[in-house]
PDB file of C-alpha atoms and ligand atoms in Angstrom:
ATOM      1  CA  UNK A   4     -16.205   9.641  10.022  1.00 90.00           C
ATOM      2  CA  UNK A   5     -13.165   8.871  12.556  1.00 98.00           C
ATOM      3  CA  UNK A   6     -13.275  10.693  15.857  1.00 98.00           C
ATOM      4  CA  UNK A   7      -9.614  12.012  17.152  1.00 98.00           C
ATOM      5  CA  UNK A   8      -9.855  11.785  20.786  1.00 98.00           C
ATOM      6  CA  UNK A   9      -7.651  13.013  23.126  1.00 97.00           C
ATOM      7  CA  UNK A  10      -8.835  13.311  26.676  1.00 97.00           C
ATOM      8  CA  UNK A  11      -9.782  10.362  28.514  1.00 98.00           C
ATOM      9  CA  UNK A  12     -13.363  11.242  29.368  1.00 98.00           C
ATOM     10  CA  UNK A  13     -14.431  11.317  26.006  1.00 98.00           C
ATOM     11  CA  UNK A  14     -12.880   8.106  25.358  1.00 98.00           C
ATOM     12  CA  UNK A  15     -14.385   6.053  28.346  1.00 98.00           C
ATOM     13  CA  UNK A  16     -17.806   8.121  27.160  1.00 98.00           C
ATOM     14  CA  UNK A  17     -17.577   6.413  23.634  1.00 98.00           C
ATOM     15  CA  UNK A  18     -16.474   2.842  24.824  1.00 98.00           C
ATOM     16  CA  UNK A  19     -19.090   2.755  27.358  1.00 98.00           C
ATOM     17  CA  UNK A  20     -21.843   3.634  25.075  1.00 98.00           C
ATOM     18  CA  UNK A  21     -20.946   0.931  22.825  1.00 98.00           C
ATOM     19  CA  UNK A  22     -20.504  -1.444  25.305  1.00 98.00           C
ATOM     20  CA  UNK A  23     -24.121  -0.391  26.964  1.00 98.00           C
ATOM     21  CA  UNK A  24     -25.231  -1.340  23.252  1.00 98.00           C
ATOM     22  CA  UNK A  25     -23.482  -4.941  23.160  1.00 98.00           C
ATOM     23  CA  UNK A  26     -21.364  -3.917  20.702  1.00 99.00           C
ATOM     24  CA  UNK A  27     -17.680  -5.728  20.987  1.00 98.00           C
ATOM     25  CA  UNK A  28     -14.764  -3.020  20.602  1.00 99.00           C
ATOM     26  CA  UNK A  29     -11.264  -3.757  19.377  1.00 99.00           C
ATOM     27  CA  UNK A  30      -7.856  -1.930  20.599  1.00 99.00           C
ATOM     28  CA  UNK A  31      -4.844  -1.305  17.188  1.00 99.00           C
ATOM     29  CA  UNK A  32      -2.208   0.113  19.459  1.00 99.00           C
ATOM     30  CA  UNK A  33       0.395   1.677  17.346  1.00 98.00           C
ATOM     31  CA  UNK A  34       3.151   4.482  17.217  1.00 98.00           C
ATOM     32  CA  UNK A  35       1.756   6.080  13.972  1.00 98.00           C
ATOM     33  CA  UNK A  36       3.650   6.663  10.770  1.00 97.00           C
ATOM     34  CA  UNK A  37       1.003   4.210   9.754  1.00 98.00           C
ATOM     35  CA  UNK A  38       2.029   1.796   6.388  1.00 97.00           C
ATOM     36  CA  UNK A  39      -0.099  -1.528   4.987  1.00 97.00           C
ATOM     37  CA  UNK A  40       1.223  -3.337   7.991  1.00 97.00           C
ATOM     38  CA  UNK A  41      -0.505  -1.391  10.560  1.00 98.00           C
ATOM     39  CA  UNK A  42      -3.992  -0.768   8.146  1.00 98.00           C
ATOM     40  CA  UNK A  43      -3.607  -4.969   7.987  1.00 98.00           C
ATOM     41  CA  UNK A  44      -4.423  -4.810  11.655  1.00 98.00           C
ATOM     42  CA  UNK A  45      -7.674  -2.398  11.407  1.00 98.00           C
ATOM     43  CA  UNK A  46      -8.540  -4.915   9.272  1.00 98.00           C
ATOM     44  CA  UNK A  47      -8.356  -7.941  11.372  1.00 98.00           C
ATOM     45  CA  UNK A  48      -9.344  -5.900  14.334  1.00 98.00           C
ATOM     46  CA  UNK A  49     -12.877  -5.281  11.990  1.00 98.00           C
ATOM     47  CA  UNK A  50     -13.363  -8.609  11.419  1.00 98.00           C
ATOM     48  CA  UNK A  51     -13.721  -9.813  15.432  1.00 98.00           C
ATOM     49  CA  UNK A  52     -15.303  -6.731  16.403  1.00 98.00           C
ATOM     50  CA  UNK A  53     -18.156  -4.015  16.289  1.00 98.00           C
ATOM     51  CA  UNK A  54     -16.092  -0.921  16.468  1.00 98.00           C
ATOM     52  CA  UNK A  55     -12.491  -0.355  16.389  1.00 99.00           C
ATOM     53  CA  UNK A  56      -9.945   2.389  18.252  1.00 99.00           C
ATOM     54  CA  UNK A  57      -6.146   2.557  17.012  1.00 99.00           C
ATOM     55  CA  UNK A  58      -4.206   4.492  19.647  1.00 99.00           C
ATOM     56  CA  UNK A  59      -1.207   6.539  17.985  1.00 98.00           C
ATOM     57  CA  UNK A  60       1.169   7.089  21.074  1.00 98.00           C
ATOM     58  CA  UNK A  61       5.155   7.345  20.431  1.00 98.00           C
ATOM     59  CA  UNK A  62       5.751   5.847  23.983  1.00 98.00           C
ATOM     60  CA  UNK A  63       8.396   7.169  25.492  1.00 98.00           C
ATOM     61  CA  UNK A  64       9.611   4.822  28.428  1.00 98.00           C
ATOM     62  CA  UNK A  65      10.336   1.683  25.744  1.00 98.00           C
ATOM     63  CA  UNK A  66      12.948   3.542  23.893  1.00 98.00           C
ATOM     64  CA  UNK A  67      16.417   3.212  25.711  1.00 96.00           C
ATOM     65  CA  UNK A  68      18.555   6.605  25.936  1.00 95.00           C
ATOM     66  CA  UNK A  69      20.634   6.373  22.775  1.00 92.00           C
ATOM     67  CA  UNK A  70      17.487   5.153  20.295  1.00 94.00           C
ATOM     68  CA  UNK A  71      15.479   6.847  18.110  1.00 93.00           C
ATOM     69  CA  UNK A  72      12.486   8.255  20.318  1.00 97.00           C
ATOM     70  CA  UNK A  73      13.273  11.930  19.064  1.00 95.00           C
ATOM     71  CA  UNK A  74      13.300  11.147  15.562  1.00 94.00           C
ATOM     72  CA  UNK A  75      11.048   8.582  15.783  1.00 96.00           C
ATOM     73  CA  UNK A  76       8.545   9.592  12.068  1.00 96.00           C
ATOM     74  CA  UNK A  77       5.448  11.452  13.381  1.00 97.00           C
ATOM     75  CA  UNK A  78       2.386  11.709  10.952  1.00 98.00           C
ATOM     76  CA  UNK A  79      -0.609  12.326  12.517  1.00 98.00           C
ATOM     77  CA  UNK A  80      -2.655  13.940   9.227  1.00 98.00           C
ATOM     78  CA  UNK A  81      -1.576  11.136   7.078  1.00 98.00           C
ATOM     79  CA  UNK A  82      -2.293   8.988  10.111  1.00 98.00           C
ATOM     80  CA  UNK A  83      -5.867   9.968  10.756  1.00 98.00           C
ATOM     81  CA  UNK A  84      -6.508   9.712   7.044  1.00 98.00           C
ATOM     82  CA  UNK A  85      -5.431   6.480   6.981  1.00 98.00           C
ATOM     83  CA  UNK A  86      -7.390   5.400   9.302  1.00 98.00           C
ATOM     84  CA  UNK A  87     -10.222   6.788   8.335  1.00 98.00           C
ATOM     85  CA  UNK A  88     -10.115   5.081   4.447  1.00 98.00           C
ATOM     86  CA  UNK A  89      -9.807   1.540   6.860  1.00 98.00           C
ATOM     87  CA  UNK A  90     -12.676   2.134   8.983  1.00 97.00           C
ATOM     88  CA  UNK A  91     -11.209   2.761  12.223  1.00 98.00           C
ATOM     89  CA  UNK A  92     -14.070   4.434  14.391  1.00 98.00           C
ATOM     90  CA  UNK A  93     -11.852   6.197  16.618  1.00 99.00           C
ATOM     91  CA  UNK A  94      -8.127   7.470  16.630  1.00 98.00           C
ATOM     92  CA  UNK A  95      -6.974   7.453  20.402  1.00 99.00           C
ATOM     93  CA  UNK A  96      -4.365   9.799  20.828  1.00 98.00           C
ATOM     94  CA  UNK A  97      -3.048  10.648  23.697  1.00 98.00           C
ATOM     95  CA  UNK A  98      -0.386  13.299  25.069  1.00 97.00           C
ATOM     96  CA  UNK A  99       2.324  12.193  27.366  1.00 97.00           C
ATOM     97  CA  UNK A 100       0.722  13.735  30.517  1.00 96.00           C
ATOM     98  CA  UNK A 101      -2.589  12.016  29.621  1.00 96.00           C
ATOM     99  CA  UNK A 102      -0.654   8.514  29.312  1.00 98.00           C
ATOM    100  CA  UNK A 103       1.891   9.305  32.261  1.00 98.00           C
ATOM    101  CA  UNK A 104      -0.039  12.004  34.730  1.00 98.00           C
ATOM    102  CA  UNK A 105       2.359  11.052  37.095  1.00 98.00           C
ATOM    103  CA  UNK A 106       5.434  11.860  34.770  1.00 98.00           C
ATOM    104  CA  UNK A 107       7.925   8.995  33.191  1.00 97.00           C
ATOM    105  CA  UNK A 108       9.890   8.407  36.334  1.00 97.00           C
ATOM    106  CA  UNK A 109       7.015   8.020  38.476  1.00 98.00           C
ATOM    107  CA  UNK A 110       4.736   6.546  36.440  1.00 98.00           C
ATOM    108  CA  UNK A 111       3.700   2.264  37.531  1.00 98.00           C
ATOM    109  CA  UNK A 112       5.695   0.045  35.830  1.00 98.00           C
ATOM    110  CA  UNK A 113       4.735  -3.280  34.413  1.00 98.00           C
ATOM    111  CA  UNK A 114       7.258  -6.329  33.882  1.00 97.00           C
ATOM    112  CA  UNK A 115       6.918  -9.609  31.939  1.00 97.00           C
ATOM    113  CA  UNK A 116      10.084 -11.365  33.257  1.00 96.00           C
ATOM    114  CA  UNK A 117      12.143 -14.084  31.423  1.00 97.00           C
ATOM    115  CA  UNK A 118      10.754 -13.355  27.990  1.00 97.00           C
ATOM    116  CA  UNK A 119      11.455 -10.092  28.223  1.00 98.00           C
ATOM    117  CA  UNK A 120      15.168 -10.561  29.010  1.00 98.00           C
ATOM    118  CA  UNK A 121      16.504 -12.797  25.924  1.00 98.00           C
ATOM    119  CA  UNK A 122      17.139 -11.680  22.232  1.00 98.00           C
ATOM    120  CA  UNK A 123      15.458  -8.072  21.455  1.00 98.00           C
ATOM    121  CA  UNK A 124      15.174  -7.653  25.393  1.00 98.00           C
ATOM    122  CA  UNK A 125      18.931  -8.423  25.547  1.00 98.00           C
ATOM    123  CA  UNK A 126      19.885  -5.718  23.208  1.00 98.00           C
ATOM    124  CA  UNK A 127      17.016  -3.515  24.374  1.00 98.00           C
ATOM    125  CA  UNK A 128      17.162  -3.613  27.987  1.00 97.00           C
ATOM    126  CA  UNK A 129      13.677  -2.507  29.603  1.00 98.00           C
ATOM    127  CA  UNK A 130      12.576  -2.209  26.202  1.00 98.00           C
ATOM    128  CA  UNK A 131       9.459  -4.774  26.849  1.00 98.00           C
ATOM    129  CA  UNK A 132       8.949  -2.832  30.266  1.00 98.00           C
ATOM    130  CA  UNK A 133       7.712   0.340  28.812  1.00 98.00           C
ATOM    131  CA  UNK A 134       5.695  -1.892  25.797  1.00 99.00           C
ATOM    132  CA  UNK A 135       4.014  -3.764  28.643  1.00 99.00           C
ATOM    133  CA  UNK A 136       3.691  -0.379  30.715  1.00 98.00           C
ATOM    134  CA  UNK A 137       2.202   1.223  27.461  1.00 99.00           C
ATOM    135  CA  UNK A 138       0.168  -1.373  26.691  1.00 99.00           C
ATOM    136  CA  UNK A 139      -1.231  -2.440  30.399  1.00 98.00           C
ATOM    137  CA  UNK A 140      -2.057   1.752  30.219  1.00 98.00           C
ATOM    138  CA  UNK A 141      -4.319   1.226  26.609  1.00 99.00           C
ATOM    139  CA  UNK A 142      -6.006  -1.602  27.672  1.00 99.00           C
ATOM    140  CA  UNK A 143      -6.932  -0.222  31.147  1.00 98.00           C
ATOM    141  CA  UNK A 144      -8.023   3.362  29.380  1.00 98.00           C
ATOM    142  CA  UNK A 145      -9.884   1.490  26.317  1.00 98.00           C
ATOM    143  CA  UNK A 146     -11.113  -1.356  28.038  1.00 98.00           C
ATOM    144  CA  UNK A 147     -10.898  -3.553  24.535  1.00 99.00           C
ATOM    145  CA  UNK A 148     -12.421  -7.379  24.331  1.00 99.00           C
ATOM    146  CA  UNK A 149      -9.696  -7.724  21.326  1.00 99.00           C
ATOM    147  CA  UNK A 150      -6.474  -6.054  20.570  1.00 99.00           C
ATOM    148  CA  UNK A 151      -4.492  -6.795  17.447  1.00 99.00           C
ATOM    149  CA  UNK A 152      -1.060  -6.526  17.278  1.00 98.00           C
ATOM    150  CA  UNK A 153       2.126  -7.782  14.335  1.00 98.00           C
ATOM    151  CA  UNK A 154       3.252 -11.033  14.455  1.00 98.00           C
ATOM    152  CA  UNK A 155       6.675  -8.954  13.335  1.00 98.00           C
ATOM    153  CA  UNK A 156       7.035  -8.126  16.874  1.00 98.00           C
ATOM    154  CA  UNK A 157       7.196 -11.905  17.344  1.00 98.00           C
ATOM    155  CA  UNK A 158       8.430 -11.331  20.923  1.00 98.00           C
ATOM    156  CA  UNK A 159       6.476  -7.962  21.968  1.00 98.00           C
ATOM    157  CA  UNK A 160       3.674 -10.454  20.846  1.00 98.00           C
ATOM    158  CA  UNK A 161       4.683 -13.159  23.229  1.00 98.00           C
ATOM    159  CA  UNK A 162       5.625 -10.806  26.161  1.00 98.00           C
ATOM    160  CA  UNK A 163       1.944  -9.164  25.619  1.00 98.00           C
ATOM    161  CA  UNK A 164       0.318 -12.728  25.532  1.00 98.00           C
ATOM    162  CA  UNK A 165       2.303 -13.341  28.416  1.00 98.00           C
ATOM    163  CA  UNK A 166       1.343 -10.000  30.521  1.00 98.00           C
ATOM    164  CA  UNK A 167      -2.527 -10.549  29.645  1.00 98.00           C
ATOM    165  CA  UNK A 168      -2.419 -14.807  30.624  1.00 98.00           C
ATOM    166  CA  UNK A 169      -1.057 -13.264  33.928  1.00 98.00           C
ATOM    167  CA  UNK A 170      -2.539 -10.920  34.813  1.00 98.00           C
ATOM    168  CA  UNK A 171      -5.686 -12.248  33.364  1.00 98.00           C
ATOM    169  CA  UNK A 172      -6.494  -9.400  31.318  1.00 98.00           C
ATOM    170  CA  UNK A 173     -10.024 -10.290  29.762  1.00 98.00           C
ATOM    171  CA  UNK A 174      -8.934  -9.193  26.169  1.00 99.00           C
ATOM    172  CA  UNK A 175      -8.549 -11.985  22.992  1.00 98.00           C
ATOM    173  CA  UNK A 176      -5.248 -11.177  21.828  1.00 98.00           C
ATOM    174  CA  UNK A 177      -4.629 -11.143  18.064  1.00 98.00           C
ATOM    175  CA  UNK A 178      -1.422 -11.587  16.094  1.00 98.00           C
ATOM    176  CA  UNK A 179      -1.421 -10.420  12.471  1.00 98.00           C
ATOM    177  CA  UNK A 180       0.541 -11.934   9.553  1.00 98.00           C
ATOM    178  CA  UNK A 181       3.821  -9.756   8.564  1.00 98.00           C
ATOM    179  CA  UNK A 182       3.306  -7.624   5.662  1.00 98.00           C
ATOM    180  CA  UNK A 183       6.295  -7.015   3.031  1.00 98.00           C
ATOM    181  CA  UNK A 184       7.390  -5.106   0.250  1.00 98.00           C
ATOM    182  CA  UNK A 185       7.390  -7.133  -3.292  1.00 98.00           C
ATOM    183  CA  UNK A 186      10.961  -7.851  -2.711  1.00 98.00           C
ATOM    184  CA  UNK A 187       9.791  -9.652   0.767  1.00 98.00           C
ATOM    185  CA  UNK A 188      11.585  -6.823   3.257  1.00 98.00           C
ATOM    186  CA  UNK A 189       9.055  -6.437   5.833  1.00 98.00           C
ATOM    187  CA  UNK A 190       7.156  -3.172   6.187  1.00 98.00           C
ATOM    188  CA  UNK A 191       8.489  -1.031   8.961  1.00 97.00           C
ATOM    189  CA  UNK A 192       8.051   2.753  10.271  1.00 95.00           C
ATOM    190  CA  UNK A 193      12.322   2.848  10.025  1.00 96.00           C
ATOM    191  CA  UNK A 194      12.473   1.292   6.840  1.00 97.00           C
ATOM    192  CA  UNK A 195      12.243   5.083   5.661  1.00 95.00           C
ATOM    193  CA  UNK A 196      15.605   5.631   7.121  1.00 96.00           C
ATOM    194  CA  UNK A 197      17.184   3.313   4.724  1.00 98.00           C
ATOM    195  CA  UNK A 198      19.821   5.055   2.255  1.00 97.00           C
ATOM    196  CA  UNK A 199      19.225   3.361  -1.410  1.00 98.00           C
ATOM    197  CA  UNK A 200      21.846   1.395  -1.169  1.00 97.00           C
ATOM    198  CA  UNK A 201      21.000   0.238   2.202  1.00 98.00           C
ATOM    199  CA  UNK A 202      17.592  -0.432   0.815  1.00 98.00           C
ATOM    200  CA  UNK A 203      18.369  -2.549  -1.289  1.00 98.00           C
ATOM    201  CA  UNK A 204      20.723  -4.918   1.009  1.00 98.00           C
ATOM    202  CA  UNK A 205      18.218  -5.171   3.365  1.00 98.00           C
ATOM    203  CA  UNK A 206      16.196  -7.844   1.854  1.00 98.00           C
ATOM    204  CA  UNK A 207      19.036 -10.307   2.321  1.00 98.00           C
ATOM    205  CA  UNK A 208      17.401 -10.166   5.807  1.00 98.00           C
ATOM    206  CA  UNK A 209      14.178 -11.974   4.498  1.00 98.00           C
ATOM    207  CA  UNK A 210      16.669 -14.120   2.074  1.00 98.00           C
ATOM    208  CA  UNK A 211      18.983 -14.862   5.136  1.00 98.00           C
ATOM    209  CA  UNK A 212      15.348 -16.927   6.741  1.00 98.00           C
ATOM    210  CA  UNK A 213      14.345 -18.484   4.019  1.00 98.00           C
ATOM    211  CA  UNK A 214      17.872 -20.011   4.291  1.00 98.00           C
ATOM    212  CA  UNK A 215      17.681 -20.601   7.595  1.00 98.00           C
ATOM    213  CA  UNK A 216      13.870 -22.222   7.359  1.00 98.00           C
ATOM    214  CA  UNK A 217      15.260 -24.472   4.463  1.00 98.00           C
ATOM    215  CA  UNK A 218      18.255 -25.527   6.195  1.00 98.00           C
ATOM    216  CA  UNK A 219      16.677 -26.021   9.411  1.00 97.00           C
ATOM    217  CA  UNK A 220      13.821 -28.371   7.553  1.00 97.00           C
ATOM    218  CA  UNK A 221      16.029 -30.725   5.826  1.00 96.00           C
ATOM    219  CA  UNK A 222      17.742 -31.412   9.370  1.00 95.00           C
ATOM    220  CA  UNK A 223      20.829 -29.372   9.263  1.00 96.00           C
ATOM    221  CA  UNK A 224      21.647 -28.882  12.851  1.00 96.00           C
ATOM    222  CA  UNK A 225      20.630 -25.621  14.256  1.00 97.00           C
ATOM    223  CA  UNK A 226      24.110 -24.010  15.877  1.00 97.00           C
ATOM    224  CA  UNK A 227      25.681 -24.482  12.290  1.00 98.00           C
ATOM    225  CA  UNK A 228      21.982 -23.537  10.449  1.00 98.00           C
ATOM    226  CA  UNK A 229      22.757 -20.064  12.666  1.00 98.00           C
ATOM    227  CA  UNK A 230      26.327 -19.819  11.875  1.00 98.00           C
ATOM    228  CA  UNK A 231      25.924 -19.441   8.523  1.00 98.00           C
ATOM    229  CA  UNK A 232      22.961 -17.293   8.731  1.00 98.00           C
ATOM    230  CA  UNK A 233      25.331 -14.750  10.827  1.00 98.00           C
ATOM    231  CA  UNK A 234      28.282 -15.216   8.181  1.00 98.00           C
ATOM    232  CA  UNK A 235      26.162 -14.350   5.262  1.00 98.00           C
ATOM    233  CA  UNK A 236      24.246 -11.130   7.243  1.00 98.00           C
ATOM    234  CA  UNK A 237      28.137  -9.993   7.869  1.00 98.00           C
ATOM    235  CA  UNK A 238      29.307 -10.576   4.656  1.00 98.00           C
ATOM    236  CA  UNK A 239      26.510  -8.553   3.157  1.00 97.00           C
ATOM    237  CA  UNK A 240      27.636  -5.907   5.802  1.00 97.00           C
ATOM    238  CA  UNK A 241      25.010  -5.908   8.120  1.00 98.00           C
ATOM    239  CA  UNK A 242      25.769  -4.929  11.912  1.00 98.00           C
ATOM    240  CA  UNK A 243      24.201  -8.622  13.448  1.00 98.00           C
ATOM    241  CA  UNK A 244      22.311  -8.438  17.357  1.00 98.00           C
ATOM    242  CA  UNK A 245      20.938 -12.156  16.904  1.00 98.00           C
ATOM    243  CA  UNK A 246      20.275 -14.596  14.497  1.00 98.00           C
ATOM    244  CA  UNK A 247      18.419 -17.451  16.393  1.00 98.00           C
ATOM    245  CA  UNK A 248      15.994 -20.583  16.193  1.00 98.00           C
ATOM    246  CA  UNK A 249      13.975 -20.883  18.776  1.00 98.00           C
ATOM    247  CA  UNK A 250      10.918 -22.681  20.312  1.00 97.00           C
ATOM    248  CA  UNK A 251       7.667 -20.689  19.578  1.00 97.00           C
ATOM    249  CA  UNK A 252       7.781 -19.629  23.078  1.00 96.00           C
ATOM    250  CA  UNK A 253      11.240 -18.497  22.560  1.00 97.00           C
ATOM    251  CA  UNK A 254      12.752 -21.157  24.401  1.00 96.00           C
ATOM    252  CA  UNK A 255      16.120 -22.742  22.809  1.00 95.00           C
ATOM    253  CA  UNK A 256      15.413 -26.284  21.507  1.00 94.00           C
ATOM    254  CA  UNK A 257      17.352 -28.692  23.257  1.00 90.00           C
ATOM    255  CA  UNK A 258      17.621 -30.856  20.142  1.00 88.00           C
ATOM    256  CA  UNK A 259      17.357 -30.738  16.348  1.00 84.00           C
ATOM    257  CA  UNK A 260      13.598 -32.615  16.236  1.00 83.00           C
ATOM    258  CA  UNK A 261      10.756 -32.018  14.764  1.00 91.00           C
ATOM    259  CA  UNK A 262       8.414 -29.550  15.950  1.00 96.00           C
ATOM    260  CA  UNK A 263       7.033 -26.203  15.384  1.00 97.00           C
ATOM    261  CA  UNK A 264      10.034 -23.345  15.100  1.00 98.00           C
ATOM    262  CA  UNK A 265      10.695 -19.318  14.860  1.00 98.00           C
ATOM    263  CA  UNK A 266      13.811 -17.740  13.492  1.00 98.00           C
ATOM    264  CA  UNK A 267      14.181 -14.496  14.091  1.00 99.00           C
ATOM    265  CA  UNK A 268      17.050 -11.750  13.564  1.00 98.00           C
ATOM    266  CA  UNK A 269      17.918  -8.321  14.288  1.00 98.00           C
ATOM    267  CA  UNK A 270      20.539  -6.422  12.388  1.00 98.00           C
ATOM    268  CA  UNK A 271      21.312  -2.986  11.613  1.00 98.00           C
ATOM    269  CA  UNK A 272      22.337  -1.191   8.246  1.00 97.00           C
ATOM    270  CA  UNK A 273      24.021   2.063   8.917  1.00 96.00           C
ATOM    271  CA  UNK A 274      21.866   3.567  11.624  1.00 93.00           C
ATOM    272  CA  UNK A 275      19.019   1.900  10.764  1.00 96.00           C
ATOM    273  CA  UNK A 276      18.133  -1.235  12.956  1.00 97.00           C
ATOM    274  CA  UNK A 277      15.525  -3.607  11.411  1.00 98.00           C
ATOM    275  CA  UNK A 278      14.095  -7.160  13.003  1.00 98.00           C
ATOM    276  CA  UNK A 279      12.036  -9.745  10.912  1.00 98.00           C
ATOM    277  CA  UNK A 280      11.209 -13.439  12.092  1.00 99.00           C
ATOM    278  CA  UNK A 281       9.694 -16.564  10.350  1.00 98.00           C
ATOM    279  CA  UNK A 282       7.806 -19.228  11.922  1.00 98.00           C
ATOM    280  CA  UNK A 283       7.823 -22.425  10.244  1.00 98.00           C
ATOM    281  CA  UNK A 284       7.202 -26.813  11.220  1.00 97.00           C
ATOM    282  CA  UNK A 285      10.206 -29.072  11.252  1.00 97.00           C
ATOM    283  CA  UNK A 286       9.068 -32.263  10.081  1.00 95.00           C
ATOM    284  CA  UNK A 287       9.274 -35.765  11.453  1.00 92.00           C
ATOM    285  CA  UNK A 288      12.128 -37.661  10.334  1.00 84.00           C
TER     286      UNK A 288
HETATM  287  O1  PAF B  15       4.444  -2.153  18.215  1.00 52.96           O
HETATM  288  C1  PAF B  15       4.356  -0.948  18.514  1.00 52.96           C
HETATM  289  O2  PAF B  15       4.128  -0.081  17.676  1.00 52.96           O
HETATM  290  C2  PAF B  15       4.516  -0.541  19.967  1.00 52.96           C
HETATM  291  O3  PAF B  15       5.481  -1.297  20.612  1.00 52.96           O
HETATM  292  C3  PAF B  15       3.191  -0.570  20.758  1.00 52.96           C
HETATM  293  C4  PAF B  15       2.627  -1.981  20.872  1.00 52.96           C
HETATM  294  C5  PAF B  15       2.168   0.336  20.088  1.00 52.96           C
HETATM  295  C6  PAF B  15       3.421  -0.060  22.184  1.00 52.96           C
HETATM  296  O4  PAF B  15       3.909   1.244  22.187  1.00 52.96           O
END
């Protein structure tokens, strides 16, 4: 049976018992309104460790001031049952004064620099500031030797790779295959905002990579491979942030070789903003 937790004590009580028994302890950090995606990650998270605690925290300080933190979907009974049917030992989940004490504008700040600042940082400014402040937080309070997180958050997954090599966190970071709807739109907490119609444009977004993948692998070269990914999103109607290739470290790629690659786009329908990426190998020529 999963254990709700919600004061700090108890948690650190928990932990430490089951690392006093050798037992290795994995960290799902997540915003609830929990779908297959996130119930993907208890599952990987059970397969490199002993026990497992999912933290449901809508974190305030990595929304900017016109985004969705108040409407942001909050399900905690649906959460905690869904948990539970995974496996997850624990549900972490704590109030804002547990994770802030000090208050939001107080509170120690953490900052990944350079990655943080290009595509989603661009349109998100200090967006990856208050995930890496969130997430330095967790892993300090739950003291994990594994955390899982979506390889959908391509670049929250680099910045928190990044935050952990540097500051030599000593947790095994995990990234977790995308998971998608039949049609192939990836599964996403603001998918639900979607009008039908809007629902059913947004799988161009998956279509829109593919086409960019395909293009990209039989040499087509990259600024034009991106040009038409952009015409097509804004012919379909969609509201385009970025459409890029990039370096797996998010680097641009001086030239059109072979090598491992990452598209990834962020577009919105109406109000609804979505992101999806695809990693994929250009081959030798
Ligand atoms: O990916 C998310 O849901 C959030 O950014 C995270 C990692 C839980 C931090 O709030």
């Amino acid at each position: 049976m999963i254990e709700t937790v919600n004061q700090l004590s108890r948690l650190r009580e928990i932990v430490g018992g089951w690392k006093r028994a050798g037992l290795r302890v994995a960290l799902v950090p997540t915003m609830g309104n929990l779908h297959a995606g996130h119930f993907s990650l208890i599952e990987l998270a059970r397969a490199n460790a002993d026990r497992v605690v999912a933290s449901v925290f809508v974190n305030p300080t990595q929304f900017g001031p016109n985004e969705d933190f108040a409407q942001y979907p909050r399900t905690p009974d649906a959460d905690r049952l869904g948990l539970e049917a995974a496996g997850c030992d624990v549900l972490w989940m704590p109030a804002v004064e547990q994770m802030y004490p000090l208050g939001t504008d107080h509170a120690t700040r953490m900052r990944a620099p350079g990655i943080s600042d290009v595509l989603e940082g661009a349109c998100r400014p200090g967006h990856f500031d208050g995930v890496c402040t969130v997430v330095a937080r967790l892993f300090n309070q739950v003291q994990p030797d594994v955390a899982a997180f979506g390889r959908k958050d391509y670049q929250q997954l680099a910045v928190i790779r990044q935050m952990v090599a540097d500051l030599a966190f000593p947790i095994e970071i995990l990234g977790a295959p995308i998971v998608r709807e039949d049609d192939g739109l990836a599964r996403s907490s603001r998918n639900q905002y979607l009008s039908a119609p809007e629902r059913a444009l947004a799988v161009e977004l998956r279509r829109t990579l593919l086409q960019v993948r395909d293009e990209c692998v039989a040499g087509k070269p990259r600024a034009a491979v991106q040009a038409a990914a952009l015409a097509r999103l804004q012919a379909a109607g969609f509201e385009v942030d970025y459409c890029e290739v990039r370096l797996p470290d998010l680097a641009e790629p001086t030239r059109d070789d072979d090598g491992p690659r990452v598209a990834l786009l962020a577009a919105r329908l109406g109000r609804t903003r979505l992101i999806d990426n695809i990693e994929f190998q250009v081959p030798a020529r």
